mmCIF file of C-alpha atoms in Angstrom:
data_model
loop_
_atom_site.group_PDB
_atom_site.id
_atom_site.type_symbol
_atom_site.label_atom_id
_atom_site.label_comp_id
_atom_site.label_asym_id
_atom_site.label_seq_id
_atom_site.Cartn_x
_atom_site.Cartn_y
_atom_site.Cartn_z
ATOM 1 C CA ASP R 1 1.465 -19.955 -6.387
ATOM 2 C CA THR R 2 2.543 -16.529 -5.131
ATOM 3 C CA ALA R 3 0.715 -13.757 -7.007
ATOM 4 C CA VAL R 4 3.342 -11.012 -6.636
ATOM 5 C CA SER R 5 6.787 -12.207 -5.655
ATOM 6 C CA GLN R 6 9.772 -10.084 -4.742
ATOM 7 C CA THR R 7 13.368 -11.095 -4.306
ATOM 8 C CA PRO R 8 15.283 -10.839 -2.133
ATOM 9 C CA LYS R 9 13.207 -10.599 1.040
ATOM 10 C CA TYR R 10 16.096 -9.071 2.974
ATOM 11 C CA LEU R 11 19.040 -7.111 1.660
ATOM 12 C CA VAL R 12 21.864 -5.765 3.791
ATOM 13 C CA THR R 13 24.543 -3.828 1.964
ATOM 14 C CA GLN R 14 27.150 -1.151 2.444
ATOM 15 C CA MET R 15 26.871 2.483 1.458
ATOM 16 C CA GLY R 16 27.954 3.150 -2.089
ATOM 17 C CA ASN R 17 27.018 -0.269 -3.420
ATOM 18 C CA ASP R 18 24.604 -0.916 -6.291
ATOM 19 C CA LYS R 19 21.771 -3.376 -5.772
ATOM 20 C CA SER R 20 18.665 -4.646 -7.537
ATOM 21 C CA ILE R 21 15.298 -5.897 -6.334
ATOM 22 C CA LYS R 22 13.217 -8.073 -8.622
ATOM 23 C CA CYS R 23 9.452 -8.361 -8.865
ATOM 24 C CA GLU R 24 7.253 -10.723 -10.819
ATOM 25 C CA GLN R 25 3.486 -11.099 -10.952
ATOM 26 C CA ASN R 26 1.522 -14.023 -12.365
ATOM 27 C CA LEU R 27 -1.900 -12.359 -12.227
ATOM 28 C CA GLY R 28 -1.936 -11.128 -15.817
ATOM 29 C CA HIS R 29 -2.145 -7.530 -14.576
ATOM 30 C CA ASP R 30 -1.171 -4.670 -16.854
ATOM 31 C CA THR R 31 0.224 -2.278 -14.273
ATOM 32 C CA MET R 32 3.004 -2.642 -11.726
ATOM 33 C CA TYR R 33 4.296 -0.331 -9.011
ATOM 34 C CA TRP R 34 7.109 0.255 -6.575
ATOM 35 C CA TYR R 35 6.300 1.716 -3.161
ATOM 36 C CA LYS R 36 8.693 2.698 -0.392
ATOM 37 C CA GLN R 37 7.674 2.287 3.251
ATOM 38 C CA ASP R 38 9.736 4.284 5.707
ATOM 39 C CA SER R 39 10.392 3.602 9.381
ATOM 40 C CA LYS R 40 7.156 5.400 10.340
ATOM 41 C CA LYS R 41 5.191 2.995 8.100
ATOM 42 C CA PHE R 42 4.395 5.753 5.595
ATOM 43 C CA LEU R 43 3.907 4.342 2.095
ATOM 44 C CA LYS R 44 4.852 6.443 -0.886
ATOM 45 C CA ILE R 45 4.651 5.525 -4.542
ATOM 46 C CA MET R 46 7.884 5.668 -6.482
ATOM 47 C CA PHE R 47 7.149 4.350 -9.964
ATOM 48 C CA SER R 48 4.437 2.759 -12.022
ATOM 49 C CA TYR R 49 4.564 0.927 -15.336
ATOM 50 C CA ASN R 50 1.621 0.065 -17.549
ATOM 51 C CA ASN R 51 2.373 -2.516 -20.243
ATOM 52 C CA LYS R 52 6.080 -1.742 -19.966
ATOM 53 C CA GLU R 53 5.516 2.016 -20.266
ATOM 54 C CA LEU R 54 6.501 4.322 -17.397
ATOM 55 C CA ILE R 55 3.380 6.201 -16.297
ATOM 56 C CA ILE R 56 4.259 7.439 -12.808
ATOM 57 C CA ASN R 57 7.659 8.730 -11.841
ATOM 58 C CA GLU R 58 7.524 10.467 -8.490
ATOM 59 C CA THR R 59 10.226 12.706 -7.106
ATOM 60 C CA VAL R 60 12.788 10.010 -6.527
ATOM 61 C CA PRO R 61 16.593 10.383 -6.749
ATOM 62 C CA ASN R 62 17.831 9.325 -10.164
ATOM 63 C CA ARG R 63 19.944 6.711 -8.411
ATOM 64 C CA PHE R 64 16.737 4.690 -8.522
ATOM 65 C CA SER R 65 15.950 3.218 -11.917
ATOM 66 C CA PRO R 66 13.053 0.898 -12.658
ATOM 67 C CA LYS R 67 13.122 -1.546 -15.538
ATOM 68 C CA SER R 68 10.195 -3.473 -16.970
ATOM 69 C CA PRO R 69 11.323 -6.108 -19.483
ATOM 70 C CA ASP R 70 7.723 -7.290 -19.886
ATOM 71 C CA LYS R 71 4.418 -6.576 -18.210
ATOM 72 C CA ALA R 72 4.906 -9.379 -15.677
ATOM 73 C CA HIS R 73 8.192 -8.023 -14.342
ATOM 74 C CA LEU R 74 9.271 -4.766 -12.756
ATOM 75 C CA ASN R 75 12.741 -4.539 -11.299
ATOM 76 C CA LEU R 76 14.267 -1.743 -9.240
ATOM 77 C CA HIS R 77 17.928 -0.911 -9.479
ATOM 78 C CA ILE R 78 19.551 1.392 -6.961
ATOM 79 C CA ASN R 79 22.977 2.943 -7.520
ATOM 80 C CA SER R 80 25.315 4.346 -4.894
ATOM 81 C CA LEU R 81 23.196 3.307 -1.954
ATOM 82 C CA GLU R 82 22.847 5.770 0.945
ATOM 83 C CA LEU R 83 21.839 5.273 4.563
ATOM 84 C CA GLY R 84 18.531 7.020 3.884
ATOM 85 C CA ASP R 85 17.592 4.364 1.352
ATOM 86 C CA SER R 86 17.031 1.924 4.196
ATOM 87 C CA ALA R 87 13.334 1.048 4.063
ATOM 88 C CA VAL R 88 10.930 -1.678 3.014
ATOM 89 C CA TYR R 89 10.236 -1.661 -0.708
ATOM 90 C CA PHE R 90 6.963 -3.118 -1.924
ATOM 91 C CA CYS R 91 6.095 -4.165 -5.417
ATOM 92 C CA ALA R 92 2.426 -4.227 -6.418
ATOM 93 C CA SER R 93 0.313 -4.913 -9.465
ATOM 94 C CA SER R 94 -3.206 -4.039 -10.596
ATOM 95 C CA GLN R 95 -5.670 -4.464 -13.405
ATOM 96 C CA GLY R 96 -5.671 -1.294 -15.438
ATOM 97 C CA ARG R 97 -4.465 1.642 -13.381
ATOM 98 C CA GLY R 98 -5.736 0.151 -10.106
ATOM 99 C CA LEU R 99 -8.217 2.881 -9.330
ATOM 100 C CA ASN R 100 -11.193 0.521 -9.257
ATOM 101 C CA TYR R 101 -9.501 -2.723 -8.367
ATOM 102 C CA GLY R 102 -6.859 -1.823 -5.835
ATOM 103 C CA TYR R 103 -3.427 -3.344 -5.755
ATOM 104 C CA THR R 104 -2.014 -6.770 -4.991
ATOM 105 C CA PHE R 105 1.212 -6.411 -3.048
ATOM 106 C CA GLY R 106 4.322 -8.493 -2.750
ATOM 107 C CA SER R 107 5.651 -9.327 0.699
ATOM 108 C CA GLY R 108 8.281 -6.612 0.593
ATOM 109 C CA THR R 109 12.063 -6.309 0.518
ATOM 110 C CA ARG R 110 13.670 -4.947 3.654
ATOM 111 C CA LEU R 111 16.735 -3.005 2.566
ATOM 112 C CA THR R 112 19.284 -2.060 5.204
ATOM 113 C CA VAL R 113 22.203 0.137 4.214
ATOM 114 C CA VAL R 114 25.099 0.148 6.664
ATOM 115 C CA ALA Z 1 -2.770 17.018 -1.792
ATOM 116 C CA GLN Z 2 -3.645 14.109 0.448
ATOM 117 C CA SER Z 3 -6.815 12.395 -0.722
ATOM 118 C CA VAL Z 4 -7.415 10.395 2.437
ATOM 119 C CA THR Z 5 -6.866 11.344 6.067
ATOM 120 C CA GLN Z 6 -6.712 8.798 8.833
ATOM 121 C CA LEU Z 7 -7.811 10.542 11.965
ATOM 122 C CA ASP Z 8 -6.085 8.335 14.523
ATOM 123 C CA SER Z 9 -2.500 7.194 14.434
ATOM 124 C CA HIS Z 10 -3.103 4.632 17.187
ATOM 125 C CA VAL Z 11 -6.241 2.911 18.477
ATOM 126 C CA SER Z 12 -6.383 0.509 21.418
ATOM 127 C CA VAL Z 13 -9.407 -1.654 22.158
ATOM 128 C CA SER Z 14 -10.045 -4.597 24.439
ATOM 129 C CA GLU Z 15 -10.527 -8.022 22.943
ATOM 130 C CA GLY Z 16 -14.211 -8.626 22.206
ATOM 131 C CA THR Z 17 -15.120 -4.923 21.966
ATOM 132 C CA PRO Z 18 -15.954 -3.024 18.754
ATOM 133 C CA VAL Z 19 -13.288 -1.543 16.513
ATOM 134 C CA LEU Z 20 -13.624 1.815 14.746
ATOM 135 C CA LEU Z 21 -10.826 3.133 12.530
ATOM 136 C CA ARG Z 22 -11.617 6.486 10.970
ATOM 137 C CA CYS Z 23 -10.849 7.717 7.465
ATOM 138 C CA ASN Z 24 -12.022 10.852 5.684
ATOM 139 C CA TYR Z 25 -11.518 11.482 2.009
ATOM 140 C CA SER Z 26 -11.345 14.646 -0.041
ATOM 141 C CA SER Z 27 -12.875 14.442 -3.464
ATOM 142 C CA SER Z 28 -15.523 16.212 -5.498
ATOM 143 C CA TYR Z 29 -16.848 12.899 -6.762
ATOM 144 C CA SER Z 30 -17.393 9.424 -5.351
ATOM 145 C CA PRO Z 31 -13.954 7.881 -5.433
ATOM 146 C CA SER Z 32 -12.889 4.284 -5.181
ATOM 147 C CA LEU Z 33 -11.676 3.671 -1.632
ATOM 148 C CA PHE Z 34 -9.869 0.782 -0.012
ATOM 149 C CA TRP Z 35 -8.693 -0.479 3.344
ATOM 150 C CA TYR Z 36 -5.496 -2.488 3.587
ATOM 151 C CA VAL Z 37 -4.039 -4.285 6.594
ATOM 152 C CA GLN Z 38 -0.386 -4.909 7.357
ATOM 153 C CA HIS Z 39 0.483 -7.366 10.105
ATOM 154 C CA PRO Z 40 3.890 -6.977 11.780
ATOM 155 C CA ASN Z 41 6.727 -7.658 9.361
ATOM 156 C CA LYS Z 42 4.301 -8.725 6.667
ATOM 157 C CA GLY Z 43 3.055 -7.399 3.340
ATOM 158 C CA LEU Z 44 -0.152 -5.494 2.653
ATOM 159 C CA GLN Z 45 -3.438 -7.310 2.286
ATOM 160 C CA LEU Z 46 -6.631 -5.871 0.814
ATOM 161 C CA LEU Z 47 -9.396 -5.889 3.443
ATOM 162 C CA LEU Z 48 -12.195 -4.371 1.375
ATOM 163 C CA LYS Z 49 -12.954 -1.902 -1.395
ATOM 164 C CA TYR Z 50 -15.682 0.570 -2.248
ATOM 165 C CA THR Z 51 -16.367 1.198 -5.927
ATOM 166 C CA SER Z 52 -19.826 2.849 -5.735
ATOM 167 C CA ALA Z 53 -21.852 -0.369 -6.016
ATOM 168 C CA ALA Z 54 -23.051 -0.373 -2.390
ATOM 169 C CA THR Z 55 -22.297 2.043 0.428
ATOM 170 C CA LEU Z 56 -21.813 -0.692 3.036
ATOM 171 C CA VAL Z 57 -18.915 -2.881 2.059
ATOM 172 C CA LYS Z 58 -18.083 -6.176 3.747
ATOM 173 C CA GLY Z 59 -14.510 -7.356 3.792
ATOM 174 C CA ILE Z 60 -12.471 -10.216 5.106
ATOM 175 C CA ASN Z 61 -12.111 -11.224 8.766
ATOM 176 C CA GLY Z 62 -15.422 -9.642 9.792
ATOM 177 C CA PHE Z 63 -14.466 -6.079 8.865
ATOM 178 C CA GLU Z 64 -16.796 -3.710 7.078
ATOM 179 C CA ALA Z 65 -16.786 -0.069 6.031
ATOM 180 C CA GLU Z 66 -19.498 2.399 5.195
ATOM 181 C CA PHE Z 67 -19.115 5.062 2.537
ATOM 182 C CA LYS Z 68 -20.865 8.250 3.708
ATOM 183 C CA LYS Z 69 -20.823 10.955 1.084
ATOM 184 C CA SER Z 70 -22.434 13.548 3.365
ATOM 185 C CA GLU Z 71 -19.586 13.123 5.847
ATOM 186 C CA THR Z 72 -16.871 12.295 3.267
ATOM 187 C CA SER Z 73 -15.989 9.326 5.451
ATOM 188 C CA PHE Z 74 -15.100 5.687 4.966
ATOM 189 C CA HIS Z 75 -14.652 4.346 8.482
ATOM 190 C CA LEU Z 76 -13.641 0.742 9.109
ATOM 191 C CA THR Z 77 -15.488 -1.232 11.769
ATOM 192 C CA LYS Z 78 -15.619 -4.657 13.327
ATOM 193 C CA PRO Z 79 -18.145 -5.702 15.970
ATOM 194 C CA SER Z 80 -15.756 -7.702 18.119
ATOM 195 C CA ALA Z 81 -11.976 -7.379 18.141
ATOM 196 C CA HIS Z 82 -9.750 -10.418 18.127
ATOM 197 C CA MET Z 83 -6.120 -10.574 19.170
ATOM 198 C CA SER Z 84 -5.158 -11.423 15.593
ATOM 199 C CA ASP Z 85 -6.544 -8.036 14.432
ATOM 200 C CA ALA Z 86 -3.533 -6.238 15.918
ATOM 201 C CA ALA Z 87 -1.890 -4.641 12.876
ATOM 202 C CA GLU Z 88 -1.422 -1.417 10.924
ATOM 203 C CA TYR Z 89 -4.427 -0.368 8.843
ATOM 204 C CA PHE Z 90 -4.258 1.903 5.800
ATOM 205 C CA CYS Z 91 -7.058 3.798 4.110
ATOM 206 C CA VAL Z 92 -6.341 4.269 0.397
ATOM 207 C CA GLY Z 93 -7.892 6.513 -2.219
ATOM 208 C CA PRO Z 94 -7.117 8.228 -5.497
ATOM 209 C CA SER Z 95 -4.849 11.238 -5.485
ATOM 210 C CA ASP Z 96 -5.437 14.495 -7.328
ATOM 211 C CA GLY Z 97 -5.572 13.847 -11.027
ATOM 212 C CA ASN Z 98 -6.916 10.370 -10.332
ATOM 213 C CA GLU Z 99 -3.862 8.667 -11.769
ATOM 214 C CA LYS Z 100 -2.749 6.769 -8.707
ATOM 215 C CA LEU Z 101 -3.805 5.530 -5.322
ATOM 216 C CA THR Z 102 -2.455 7.290 -2.249
ATOM 217 C CA PHE Z 103 -2.114 5.727 1.158
ATOM 218 C CA GLY Z 104 -3.191 7.366 4.384
ATOM 219 C CA THR Z 105 -0.668 7.622 7.175
ATOM 220 C CA GLY Z 106 -1.904 4.452 8.837
ATOM 221 C CA THR Z 107 -3.613 3.549 12.124
ATOM 222 C CA ARG Z 108 -1.938 1.103 14.450
ATOM 223 C CA LEU Z 109 -4.535 -1.102 16.133
ATOM 224 C CA THR Z 110 -3.594 -2.631 19.478
ATOM 225 C CA ILE Z 111 -5.790 -5.268 21.088
ATOM 226 C CA ILE Z 112 -5.752 -5.458 24.878
ATOM 227 C CA PRO Z 113 -6.269 -8.971 26.258
#
């Protein structure tokens, strides 16, 4: 059983489209995250939810909107996609706020905007 | 401000020789620190974590790291490199305010046959 699963694994779409990436964890963790990895492999946190409550909201364009229907799911919706949104997006989860336990990551969604 | 600094963006070692990947942290207390590995086109896997129980931490695949408060370092080592160790390695620690974990910029490890 996959601990943190993301769908889709690959996403190719045109500029201006709206797309969603879904994430689910079956670890019973309270906190979930979205990270963006750019072409230089740099990982930057975007959002974090703890028990469905938004606790971290980094400087991210408001075209990006996370949604957490329950503590096992954290989806990412992106409006009006731009070329610069091309990246690998990782979902992660942790017990508590992750500071002592670290994160468990999904396998990533490679988004390509053309 | 960056909480962890990876000192080398790229390290190359020959197969069978020791591996040293360097990470310094900036904190006024003993933080929780982690090393993650990312193999090409794969997700991130936790190698090991330090949470102040013991300064020498053993991880998976023969890796270990030593927390040295006097040097504010948490370097990752392995006695003998294997071809399968070729990957990107990330040192991770808490950011200012201690609300989230921040990734270092990564060290790409290349193994020479």
